[in-house]
PDB file of C-alpha atoms and ligand atoms in Angstrom:
ATOM      1  CA  UNK A 119     -16.109  -0.963  -9.476  1.00 45.00           C
ATOM      2  CA  UNK A 120     -17.009   2.414  -8.007  1.00 51.00           C
ATOM      3  CA  UNK A 121     -14.195   4.910  -8.148  1.00 56.00           C
ATOM      4  CA  UNK A 122     -12.988   6.501  -4.966  1.00 57.00           C
ATOM      5  CA  UNK A 123     -12.526  10.228  -5.070  1.00 56.00           C
ATOM      6  CA  UNK A 124      -9.261  11.143  -3.372  1.00 60.00           C
ATOM      7  CA  UNK A 125      -8.373  14.819  -3.759  1.00 57.00           C
ATOM      8  CA  UNK A 126      -5.109  14.382  -1.762  1.00 58.00           C
ATOM      9  CA  UNK A 127      -4.003  12.165  -4.634  1.00 60.00           C
ATOM     10  CA  UNK A 128      -3.304  15.430  -6.449  1.00 60.00           C
ATOM     11  CA  UNK A 129      -0.377  15.829  -4.077  1.00 60.00           C
ATOM     12  CA  UNK A 130       1.018  12.603  -5.477  1.00 62.00           C
ATOM     13  CA  UNK A 131       0.333  13.544  -9.056  1.00 60.00           C
ATOM     14  CA  UNK A 132       2.053  16.903  -8.555  1.00 64.00           C
ATOM     15  CA  UNK A 133       4.866  15.599  -6.340  1.00 66.00           C
ATOM     16  CA  UNK A 134       8.316  15.289  -7.814  1.00 67.00           C
ATOM     17  CA  UNK A 135       8.950  11.619  -8.395  1.00 67.00           C
ATOM     18  CA  UNK A 136      12.139  10.314  -6.800  1.00 68.00           C
ATOM     19  CA  UNK A 137      14.906   9.154  -9.116  1.00 75.00           C
ATOM     20  CA  UNK A 138      15.348   5.631  -7.805  1.00 88.00           C
ATOM     21  CA  UNK A 139      12.779   2.932  -7.132  1.00 95.00           C
ATOM     22  CA  UNK A 140      11.138   3.547  -3.752  1.00 94.00           C
ATOM     23  CA  UNK A 141      10.218  -0.142  -3.417  1.00 97.00           C
ATOM     24  CA  UNK A 142      13.955  -0.943  -3.639  1.00 97.00           C
ATOM     25  CA  UNK A 143      15.265   2.027  -1.654  1.00 96.00           C
ATOM     26  CA  UNK A 144      12.895   2.200   1.329  1.00 97.00           C
ATOM     27  CA  UNK A 145      13.473  -1.346   2.625  1.00 97.00           C
ATOM     28  CA  UNK A 146      17.254  -0.749   2.459  1.00 97.00           C
ATOM     29  CA  UNK A 147      16.936   2.213   4.818  1.00 96.00           C
ATOM     30  CA  UNK A 148      16.792   1.465   8.515  1.00 93.00           C
ATOM     31  CA  UNK A 149      13.775   3.688   9.024  1.00 96.00           C
ATOM     32  CA  UNK A 150      10.643   1.560   8.884  1.00 97.00           C
ATOM     33  CA  UNK A 151       8.449   3.899  10.931  1.00 94.00           C
ATOM     34  CA  UNK A 152       9.045   6.908   8.713  1.00 93.00           C
ATOM     35  CA  UNK A 153       8.829   4.824   5.568  1.00 95.00           C
ATOM     36  CA  UNK A 154       5.629   3.207   6.869  1.00 95.00           C
ATOM     37  CA  UNK A 155       6.997  -0.308   6.432  1.00 98.00           C
ATOM     38  CA  UNK A 156       4.698  -2.443   8.536  1.00 98.00           C
ATOM     39  CA  UNK A 157       6.093  -5.895   8.077  1.00 98.00           C
ATOM     40  CA  UNK A 158       9.164  -7.558   6.606  1.00 98.00           C
ATOM     41  CA  UNK A 159       8.911 -11.098   5.362  1.00 98.00           C
ATOM     42  CA  UNK A 160      11.812 -13.069   3.960  1.00 98.00           C
ATOM     43  CA  UNK A 161      11.134 -12.158   0.325  1.00 98.00           C
ATOM     44  CA  UNK A 162       8.416  -9.502   0.511  1.00 98.00           C
ATOM     45  CA  UNK A 163       7.405  -6.588   2.686  1.00 98.00           C
ATOM     46  CA  UNK A 164       4.288  -4.576   3.537  1.00 98.00           C
ATOM     47  CA  UNK A 165       4.148  -0.816   3.310  1.00 97.00           C
ATOM     48  CA  UNK A 166       1.398   1.761   3.777  1.00 95.00           C
ATOM     49  CA  UNK A 167       0.540   3.627   0.620  1.00 91.00           C
ATOM     50  CA  UNK A 168       1.490   7.253   1.214  1.00 86.00           C
ATOM     51  CA  UNK A 169      -1.361   8.445  -0.974  1.00 81.00           C
ATOM     52  CA  UNK A 170      -4.102   6.063   0.121  1.00 83.00           C
ATOM     53  CA  UNK A 171      -7.453   5.623  -1.538  1.00 79.00           C
ATOM     54  CA  UNK A 172      -8.832   4.602   1.844  1.00 82.00           C
ATOM     55  CA  UNK A 173      -7.433   4.202   5.371  1.00 84.00           C
ATOM     56  CA  UNK A 174      -5.428   1.000   5.550  1.00 91.00           C
ATOM     57  CA  UNK A 175      -4.418   1.032   1.865  1.00 90.00           C
ATOM     58  CA  UNK A 176      -1.416  -1.342   1.820  1.00 95.00           C
ATOM     59  CA  UNK A 177       1.144  -2.374  -0.747  1.00 96.00           C
ATOM     60  CA  UNK A 178       2.885  -5.749  -0.695  1.00 98.00           C
ATOM     61  CA  UNK A 179       6.067  -5.948  -2.742  1.00 98.00           C
ATOM     62  CA  UNK A 180       8.980  -8.319  -3.241  1.00 98.00           C
ATOM     63  CA  UNK A 181      12.400  -6.931  -2.271  1.00 98.00           C
ATOM     64  CA  UNK A 182      13.593  -7.860  -5.747  1.00 98.00           C
ATOM     65  CA  UNK A 183      13.073  -5.370  -8.558  1.00 97.00           C
ATOM     66  CA  UNK A 184      10.915  -7.229 -11.088  1.00 97.00           C
ATOM     67  CA  UNK A 185       8.130  -5.858 -13.274  1.00 96.00           C
ATOM     68  CA  UNK A 186       5.925  -8.922 -13.690  1.00 96.00           C
ATOM     69  CA  UNK A 187       4.810 -11.804 -11.470  1.00 96.00           C
ATOM     70  CA  UNK A 188       6.140 -14.542 -13.757  1.00 97.00           C
ATOM     71  CA  UNK A 189       9.645 -13.223 -13.021  1.00 98.00           C
ATOM     72  CA  UNK A 190       9.307 -14.055  -9.342  1.00 98.00           C
ATOM     73  CA  UNK A 191      10.665 -17.311  -8.005  1.00 98.00           C
ATOM     74  CA  UNK A 192       8.104 -19.813  -6.742  1.00 98.00           C
ATOM     75  CA  UNK A 193       9.168 -18.979  -3.181  1.00 98.00           C
ATOM     76  CA  UNK A 194       8.737 -15.237  -3.687  1.00 98.00           C
ATOM     77  CA  UNK A 195       5.353 -15.769  -5.262  1.00 98.00           C
ATOM     78  CA  UNK A 196       3.994 -18.037  -2.590  1.00 98.00           C
ATOM     79  CA  UNK A 197       5.209 -15.784   0.213  1.00 98.00           C
ATOM     80  CA  UNK A 198       3.735 -12.807  -1.612  1.00 98.00           C
ATOM     81  CA  UNK A 199       0.278 -14.331  -1.546  1.00 98.00           C
ATOM     82  CA  UNK A 200       0.713 -15.544   2.031  1.00 98.00           C
ATOM     83  CA  UNK A 201       1.427 -11.961   3.075  1.00 98.00           C
ATOM     84  CA  UNK A 202      -1.484 -10.636   0.999  1.00 98.00           C
ATOM     85  CA  UNK A 203      -3.767 -13.055   2.854  1.00 98.00           C
ATOM     86  CA  UNK A 204      -2.332 -12.137   6.220  1.00 98.00           C
ATOM     87  CA  UNK A 205      -2.758  -8.445   5.417  1.00 98.00           C
ATOM     88  CA  UNK A 206      -6.432  -8.969   4.631  1.00 98.00           C
ATOM     89  CA  UNK A 207      -6.781 -10.779   7.953  1.00 98.00           C
ATOM     90  CA  UNK A 208      -5.069  -7.952   9.860  1.00 97.00           C
ATOM     91  CA  UNK A 209      -7.174  -5.279   8.147  1.00 97.00           C
ATOM     92  CA  UNK A 210     -10.376  -7.224   8.883  1.00 97.00           C
ATOM     93  CA  UNK A 211      -9.499  -7.292  12.567  1.00 96.00           C
ATOM     94  CA  UNK A 212      -8.349  -3.693  12.869  1.00 94.00           C
ATOM     95  CA  UNK A 213     -10.614  -1.813  10.438  1.00 92.00           C
ATOM     96  CA  UNK A 214     -13.623  -4.100   9.976  1.00 93.00           C
ATOM     97  CA  UNK A 215     -14.136  -3.229   6.294  1.00 93.00           C
ATOM     98  CA  UNK A 216     -17.061  -4.584   4.291  1.00 92.00           C
ATOM     99  CA  UNK A 217     -14.934  -5.473   1.295  1.00 91.00           C
ATOM    100  CA  UNK A 218     -11.535  -5.203  -0.351  1.00 91.00           C
ATOM    101  CA  UNK A 219      -9.969  -4.379  -3.679  1.00 90.00           C
ATOM    102  CA  UNK A 220      -6.866  -6.486  -4.250  1.00 91.00           C
ATOM    103  CA  UNK A 221      -4.765  -6.071  -7.316  1.00 91.00           C
ATOM    104  CA  UNK A 222      -1.680  -5.343  -9.325  1.00 92.00           C
ATOM    105  CA  UNK A 223      -1.381  -2.803 -12.103  1.00 90.00           C
ATOM    106  CA  UNK A 224       1.226  -3.901 -14.624  1.00 91.00           C
ATOM    107  CA  UNK A 225       2.648  -1.100 -16.780  1.00 89.00           C
ATOM    108  CA  UNK A 226       1.666   2.573 -17.024  1.00 87.00           C
ATOM    109  CA  UNK A 227      -1.116   1.795 -19.473  1.00 87.00           C
ATOM    110  CA  UNK A 228      -2.809  -0.236 -16.748  1.00 84.00           C
ATOM    111  CA  UNK A 229      -2.444   2.577 -14.244  1.00 81.00           C
ATOM    112  CA  UNK A 230       0.740   1.574 -12.414  1.00 83.00           C
ATOM    113  CA  UNK A 231       2.311   4.495 -10.522  1.00 83.00           C
ATOM    114  CA  UNK A 232       5.483   2.465 -10.032  1.00 88.00           C
ATOM    115  CA  UNK A 233       5.565   0.418 -13.198  1.00 90.00           C
ATOM    116  CA  UNK A 234       8.864  -1.461 -12.949  1.00 94.00           C
ATOM    117  CA  UNK A 235       8.556  -3.030  -9.479  1.00 97.00           C
ATOM    118  CA  UNK A 236       5.459  -5.126  -8.926  1.00 96.00           C
ATOM    119  CA  UNK A 237       3.292  -4.653  -5.859  1.00 96.00           C
ATOM    120  CA  UNK A 238      -0.163  -5.768  -4.805  1.00 95.00           C
ATOM    121  CA  UNK A 239      -2.537  -3.078  -3.598  1.00 93.00           C
ATOM    122  CA  UNK A 240      -4.974  -3.869  -0.825  1.00 93.00           C
ATOM    123  CA  UNK A 241      -7.702  -1.281  -0.414  1.00 89.00           C
ATOM    124  CA  UNK A 242     -10.301  -1.833   2.310  1.00 90.00           C
ATOM    125  CA  UNK A 243     -13.796  -0.772   1.235  1.00 87.00           C
ATOM    126  CA  UNK A 244     -16.871   0.392   3.053  1.00 85.00           C
ATOM    127  CA  UNK A 245     -20.348   1.022   1.784  1.00 80.00           C
ATOM    128  CA  UNK A 246     -20.407   4.692   0.865  1.00 73.00           C
ATOM    129  CA  UNK A 247     -16.688   5.132   1.454  1.00 73.00           C
ATOM    130  CA  UNK A 248     -16.606   7.738  -1.274  1.00 63.00           C
ATOM    131  CA  UNK A 249     -18.629   9.978   1.022  1.00 48.00           C
ATOM    132  CA  UNK A 250     -16.663   8.977   4.063  1.00 48.00           C
ATOM    133  CA  UNK A 251     -13.397   9.979   2.451  1.00 46.00           C
ATOM    134  CA  UNK A 252     -14.517  13.494   1.659  1.00 43.00           C
ATOM    135  CA  UNK A 253     -14.585  14.011   5.427  1.00 41.00           C
ATOM    136  CA  UNK A 254     -10.846  13.428   5.615  1.00 44.00           C
ATOM    137  CA  UNK A 255     -10.098  14.885   2.216  1.00 45.00           C
ATOM    138  CA  UNK A 256      -7.964  17.701   3.583  1.00 46.00           C
ATOM    139  CA  UNK A 257      -4.439  17.027   2.366  1.00 46.00           C
ATOM    140  CA  UNK A 258      -2.950  18.144   5.696  1.00 44.00           C
ATOM    141  CA  UNK A 259      -4.900  15.468   7.522  1.00 48.00           C
ATOM    142  CA  UNK A 260      -3.279  12.647   5.605  1.00 62.00           C
ATOM    143  CA  UNK A 261       0.195  12.447   7.268  1.00 63.00           C
ATOM    144  CA  UNK A 262      -1.526  12.368  10.653  1.00 67.00           C
ATOM    145  CA  UNK A 263      -3.916   9.692   9.444  1.00 79.00           C
ATOM    146  CA  UNK A 264      -1.022   7.669   8.050  1.00 86.00           C
ATOM    147  CA  UNK A 265       0.909   7.751  11.324  1.00 89.00           C
ATOM    148  CA  UNK A 266      -2.218   6.683  13.145  1.00 89.00           C
ATOM    149  CA  UNK A 267      -2.853   3.832  10.714  1.00 92.00           C
ATOM    150  CA  UNK A 268       0.784   2.799  11.074  1.00 94.00           C
ATOM    151  CA  UNK A 269       0.552   2.700  14.874  1.00 94.00           C
ATOM    152  CA  UNK A 270      -2.659   0.719  14.656  1.00 93.00           C
ATOM    153  CA  UNK A 271      -1.276  -1.956  12.323  1.00 95.00           C
ATOM    154  CA  UNK A 272       2.374  -2.171  13.382  1.00 95.00           C
ATOM    155  CA  UNK A 273       3.158  -5.456  15.049  1.00 94.00           C
ATOM    156  CA  UNK A 274      -0.147  -7.085  14.040  1.00 95.00           C
ATOM    157  CA  UNK A 275       1.295  -9.227  11.238  1.00 94.00           C
TER     158      UNK A 275
HETATM  159 ZN1   ZN B 662      12.526  -1.626  -7.365  1.00 64.83          ZN
END
């Protein structure tokens, strides 16, 4: 896998990490637009990654705070994958990517930013997207880009 260079990710690395678990806290707030929550299923929800590797970088997470997929109920697990599939479908329609990276990082050692609440990353990929992203690499551009991505995808699930 080619690595994507995302200089705005430094903002995340340097940012003060919130005390609580954002994947627990954000869905409890009644503020989906500002929290970039795109879709709420019964057991799982879809959220834009605030520090995306590419436009349309999504995270699918269960509402329940668990750190490994075997701790999910069968219902949670099957809905999780249903929503992952639907998200791929939505991104195909709206962004027309050439490929995707789908995956979970379990534990810090494996690169998990949030290591105690599982989530599946969906990163749309384009040929040469490493170059493409340098164009929008200015950190100040990202909030604007996120709001735009949110508007584009909201209601499409
Ligand atoms: Zn949590």
